[in-house]
Amino acid sequence: SQQGEEDPQALSIQEGENATMNCSYKTSINNLQWYRQNSGRGLVHLILIRSNEREKHSGRLRVTLDTSKKSSSLLITASRAADTASYFCACMDSSYKLIFGSGTRLLVRP
Amino acid sequence: DTAVSQTPKYLVTQMGNDKSIKCEQNLGHDTMYWYKQDSKKFLKIMFSYNNKELIINETVPNRFSPKSPDKAHLNLHINSLELGDSAVYFCASSKKTGGDQPQHFGDGTRLSIL
């Protein structure tokens, strides 16, 4: 069954605003990863957070992980039109399979 | 240089045909994967190979047969194609299996069954 589920399914914001996407999962994980997919392209790895970490930063990206609530969030600050893409969370389970959610489609309006 | 490359990018064929998709990675990674992305963008693991050995085989019809001639290549052969096989198939690779290993994806093969 699907492990990660993103919320919202779609998000439209103005350039310069922050975008927050949430992910919930069901079972225990080794780590949680976020990927970006531009239209017609493959997924690109953004950031990985281990199960014993609570927060991680990379440039304009901030990821949090709450294992007690089985949830994670991805914050993109000062968004740009080039951030328009689909964003997926993916959970590494105990058998080292990466289980993806259905993604959040982000539109950043110039 | 493209890190993970798949061919062909588009594949349009008739139901019942047999087709193959090829994947090559030049990253020196040990592990390669095949994923299927359906029309709702849901991405699901199909197979994983580590250094030419099959390590993950999800509940996939046996019409799908992966082959890894060496650790840089993982091909996917599909027999007797069905309408439900229409999807985008992604190849990916990672340095090793599991652990804190990000995966690197190709740009996908868009398979359409007529």
Short mmCIF file of C-alpha atoms in Angstrom, two decimals:
data_model
loop_
_atom_site.label_atom_id
_atom_site.label_comp_id
_atom_site.label_asym_id
_atom_site.label_seq_id
_atom_site.Cartn_x
_atom_site.Cartn_y
_atom_site.Cartn_z
CA SER A 1 0.00 0.00 0.00
CA GLN A 2 1.04 3.58 -0.50
CA GLN A 3 3.43 4.72 2.21
CA GLY A 4 3.74 8.47 1.79
CA GLU A 5 0.79 10.71 1.14
CA GLU A 6 1.27 14.36 0.34
CA ASP A 7 -0.91 17.27 1.28
CA PRO A 8 -2.00 19.40 -0.46
CA GLN A 9 -2.31 17.68 -3.83
CA ALA A 10 -1.86 21.04 -5.56
CA LEU A 11 -0.56 24.41 -4.40
CA SER A 12 -0.49 27.74 -6.24
CA ILE A 13 1.50 30.66 -4.81
CA GLN A 14 2.99 33.96 -5.89
CA GLU A 15 6.72 34.24 -6.56
CA GLY A 16 8.51 35.24 -3.38
CA GLU A 17 6.05 33.47 -1.07
CA ASN A 18 6.89 30.37 0.93
CA ALA A 19 5.51 26.95 -0.01
CA THR A 20 4.84 24.23 2.55
CA MET A 21 4.09 20.65 1.62
CA ASN A 22 3.26 17.90 4.08
CA CYS A 23 3.76 14.15 3.94
CA SER A 24 2.31 11.44 6.16
CA TYR A 25 3.39 7.83 6.28
CA LYS A 26 2.19 4.64 7.92
CA THR A 27 5.01 2.39 9.12
CA SER A 28 8.51 2.77 10.55
CA ILE A 29 11.13 4.23 8.28
CA ASN A 30 14.92 4.35 7.94
CA ASN A 31 14.84 7.74 6.32
CA LEU A 32 12.54 10.05 4.40
CA GLN A 33 13.53 11.74 1.16
CA TRP A 34 12.06 14.54 -0.93
CA TYR A 35 12.27 14.61 -4.70
CA ARG A 36 11.27 17.13 -7.36
CA GLN A 37 9.90 16.25 -10.78
CA ASN A 38 9.69 18.80 -13.54
CA SER A 39 7.16 18.15 -16.28
CA GLY A 40 8.35 15.42 -18.64
CA ARG A 41 11.52 14.74 -16.66
CA GLY A 42 12.80 12.27 -14.09
CA LEU A 43 12.84 12.80 -10.34
CA VAL A 44 15.64 14.79 -8.79
CA HIS A 45 16.73 14.15 -5.21
CA LEU A 46 16.42 17.24 -3.01
CA ILE A 47 17.08 16.26 0.58
CA LEU A 48 17.22 13.25 2.90
CA ILE A 49 16.37 13.23 6.58
CA ARG A 50 17.23 10.26 8.78
CA SER A 51 14.74 8.81 11.24
CA ASN A 52 16.75 10.15 14.20
CA GLU A 53 16.85 13.71 12.82
CA ARG A 54 14.18 16.35 13.35
CA GLU A 55 15.13 19.10 10.95
CA LYS A 56 17.41 19.62 8.01
CA HIS A 57 18.24 22.57 5.76
CA SER A 58 19.59 22.82 2.24
CA GLY A 59 19.65 26.26 0.65
CA ARG A 60 16.04 27.48 0.50
CA LEU A 61 14.72 24.08 1.57
CA ARG A 62 13.82 23.13 5.12
CA VAL A 63 12.59 19.65 5.99
CA THR A 64 11.16 18.54 9.31
CA LEU A 65 10.41 15.03 10.49
CA ASP A 66 8.12 14.05 13.35
CA THR A 67 8.34 10.29 13.82
CA SER A 68 5.76 10.31 16.62
CA LYS A 69 3.19 11.73 14.20
CA LYS A 70 4.66 9.90 11.20
CA SER A 71 4.82 13.11 9.24
CA SER A 72 7.28 15.36 7.43
CA SER A 73 7.09 18.78 5.88
CA LEU A 74 9.04 20.49 3.12
CA LEU A 75 9.28 24.27 3.19
CA ILE A 76 10.56 26.17 0.17
CA THR A 77 11.31 29.77 1.10
CA ALA A 78 11.27 32.76 -1.26
CA SER A 79 9.83 30.68 -4.08
CA ARG A 80 10.75 31.26 -7.72
CA ALA A 81 8.94 30.46 -10.94
CA ALA A 82 11.60 27.80 -11.56
CA ASP A 83 10.37 25.95 -8.44
CA THR A 84 7.21 25.02 -10.34
CA ALA A 85 7.22 21.21 -10.32
CA SER A 86 5.75 18.18 -8.55
CA TYR A 87 7.28 17.33 -5.19
CA PHE A 88 7.29 13.81 -3.80
CA CYS A 89 8.14 12.44 -0.42
CA ALA A 90 9.56 8.94 -0.34
CA CYS A 91 10.02 6.67 2.66
CA MET A 92 12.83 4.15 2.90
CA ASP A 93 11.26 1.16 4.63
CA SER A 94 12.92 -1.63 6.59
CA SER A 95 13.50 -3.68 3.43
CA TYR A 96 15.28 -0.69 1.83
CA LYS A 97 12.51 -0.04 -0.66
CA LEU A 98 11.75 3.58 -1.45
CA ILE A 99 7.98 4.07 -1.27
CA PHE A 100 6.71 7.23 -2.93
CA GLY A 101 3.63 9.31 -2.28
CA SER A 102 1.46 10.74 -5.04
CA GLY A 103 3.06 14.17 -4.93
CA THR A 104 2.17 17.83 -4.54
CA ARG A 105 1.94 19.90 -7.72
CA LEU A 106 3.41 23.33 -7.01
CA LEU A 107 2.74 26.28 -9.29
CA VAL A 108 4.71 29.45 -8.61
CA ARG A 109 3.16 32.40 -10.43
CA PRO A 110 5.61 35.09 -11.61
CA ASP B 1 27.14 13.57 -19.78
CA THR B 2 23.77 12.12 -18.86
CA ALA B 3 24.03 10.17 -15.59
CA VAL B 4 21.09 7.77 -16.09
CA SER B 5 19.89 7.41 -19.65
CA GLN B 6 16.91 5.48 -20.92
CA THR B 7 15.94 4.56 -24.45
CA PRO B 8 13.58 5.02 -26.07
CA LYS B 9 12.00 8.18 -24.63
CA TYR B 10 8.68 7.38 -26.27
CA LEU B 11 7.27 3.99 -27.20
CA VAL B 12 3.94 3.58 -28.95
CA THR B 13 2.92 0.04 -29.81
CA GLN B 14 0.02 -2.32 -30.26
CA MET B 15 -1.48 -4.55 -27.60
CA GLY B 16 0.08 -8.00 -27.64
CA ASN B 17 3.50 -6.86 -28.85
CA ASP B 18 6.79 -7.44 -27.02
CA LYS B 19 9.05 -4.48 -26.33
CA SER B 20 12.24 -3.62 -24.45
CA ILE B 21 13.43 -0.51 -22.65
CA LYS B 22 17.13 0.02 -22.03
CA CYS B 23 18.83 1.84 -19.19
CA GLU B 24 22.45 2.75 -18.62
CA GLN B 25 24.12 4.66 -15.80
CA ASN B 26 27.63 6.13 -15.88
CA LEU B 27 27.79 6.98 -12.17
CA GLY B 28 29.58 3.80 -11.13
CA HIS B 29 26.62 2.86 -8.93
CA ASP B 30 26.04 -0.69 -7.74
CA THR B 31 22.24 -0.63 -7.57
CA MET B 32 19.67 0.00 -10.29
CA TYR B 33 15.87 0.16 -10.22
CA TRP B 34 12.79 0.16 -12.42
CA TYR B 35 9.75 2.19 -11.38
CA LYS B 36 6.34 2.60 -12.99
CA GLN B 37 4.54 5.96 -12.79
CA ASP B 38 0.84 5.82 -13.57
CA SER B 39 -1.43 8.53 -14.93
CA LYS B 40 -2.02 9.87 -11.40
CA LYS B 41 1.75 10.36 -10.98
CA PHE B 42 1.97 7.58 -8.41
CA LEU B 43 5.46 6.03 -8.61
CA LYS B 44 5.89 2.37 -7.67
CA ILE B 45 9.02 0.23 -7.45
CA MET B 46 9.04 -2.78 -9.77
CA PHE B 47 12.53 -4.26 -9.56
CA SER B 48 15.92 -3.60 -8.07
CA TYR B 49 19.29 -5.10 -8.97
CA ASN B 50 22.48 -4.88 -6.97
CA ASN B 51 25.62 -5.63 -8.95
CA LYS B 52 23.66 -7.71 -11.48
CA GLU B 53 21.69 -9.63 -8.83
CA LEU B 54 17.93 -9.24 -8.38
CA ILE B 55 17.16 -8.01 -4.87
CA ILE B 56 13.67 -6.53 -5.12
CA ASN B 57 10.89 -8.06 -7.16
CA GLU B 58 7.56 -6.49 -6.38
CA THR B 59 4.23 -8.00 -7.35
CA VAL B 60 4.76 -7.49 -11.04
CA PRO B 61 3.25 -9.74 -13.76
CA ASN B 62 5.81 -12.20 -15.09
CA ARG B 63 5.33 -10.61 -18.51
CA PHE B 64 7.90 -8.11 -17.18
CA SER B 65 11.44 -9.45 -17.13
CA PRO B 66 14.43 -7.34 -16.10
CA LYS B 67 17.92 -8.18 -17.27
CA SER B 68 21.20 -6.78 -16.01
CA PRO B 69 24.13 -7.72 -18.26
CA ASP B 70 26.49 -5.68 -16.06
CA LYS B 71 26.08 -3.32 -13.16
CA ALA B 72 25.88 -0.27 -15.43
CA HIS B 73 22.91 -1.60 -17.40
CA LEU B 74 19.41 -2.70 -16.48
CA ASN B 75 16.98 -3.46 -19.26
CA LEU B 76 13.27 -4.19 -19.03
CA HIS B 77 11.54 -6.55 -21.44
CA ILE B 78 7.76 -6.67 -21.55
CA ASN B 79 5.90 -9.50 -23.27
CA SER B 80 2.32 -9.46 -24.54
CA LEU B 81 1.72 -5.79 -23.79
CA GLU B 82 -1.66 -4.86 -22.34
CA LEU B 83 -3.57 -1.57 -22.21
CA GLY B 84 -2.85 -1.29 -18.48
CA ASP B 85 0.87 -1.25 -19.17
CA SER B 86 0.55 2.29 -20.51
CA ALA B 87 2.62 4.43 -18.11
CA VAL B 88 5.94 6.15 -17.73
CA TYR B 89 8.75 3.78 -16.76
CA PHE B 90 11.69 5.22 -14.88
CA CYS B 91 15.10 3.74 -14.38
CA ALA B 92 17.12 4.87 -11.38
CA SER B 93 20.41 4.06 -9.69
CA SER B 94 22.03 4.51 -6.31
CA LYS B 95 25.55 4.07 -5.01
CA LYS B 96 24.54 1.09 -2.87
CA THR B 97 21.38 -0.62 -1.74
CA GLY B 98 19.43 0.96 1.06
CA GLY B 99 20.81 3.16 3.80
CA ASP B 100 21.16 6.86 3.15
CA GLN B 101 21.40 6.52 -0.60
CA PRO B 102 19.64 9.07 -2.81
CA GLN B 103 18.47 7.68 -6.11
CA HIS B 104 19.28 9.20 -9.49
CA PHE B 105 16.55 8.94 -12.10
CA GLY B 106 16.48 8.85 -15.86
CA ASP B 107 13.97 10.98 -17.75
CA GLY B 108 11.56 8.11 -18.28
CA THR B 109 10.13 6.09 -21.14
CA ARG B 110 6.56 6.96 -22.04
CA LEU B 111 4.86 3.75 -23.11
CA SER B 112 1.50 3.99 -24.87
CA ILE B 113 -0.43 0.88 -25.84
CA LEU B 114 -2.92 1.23 -28.66
#
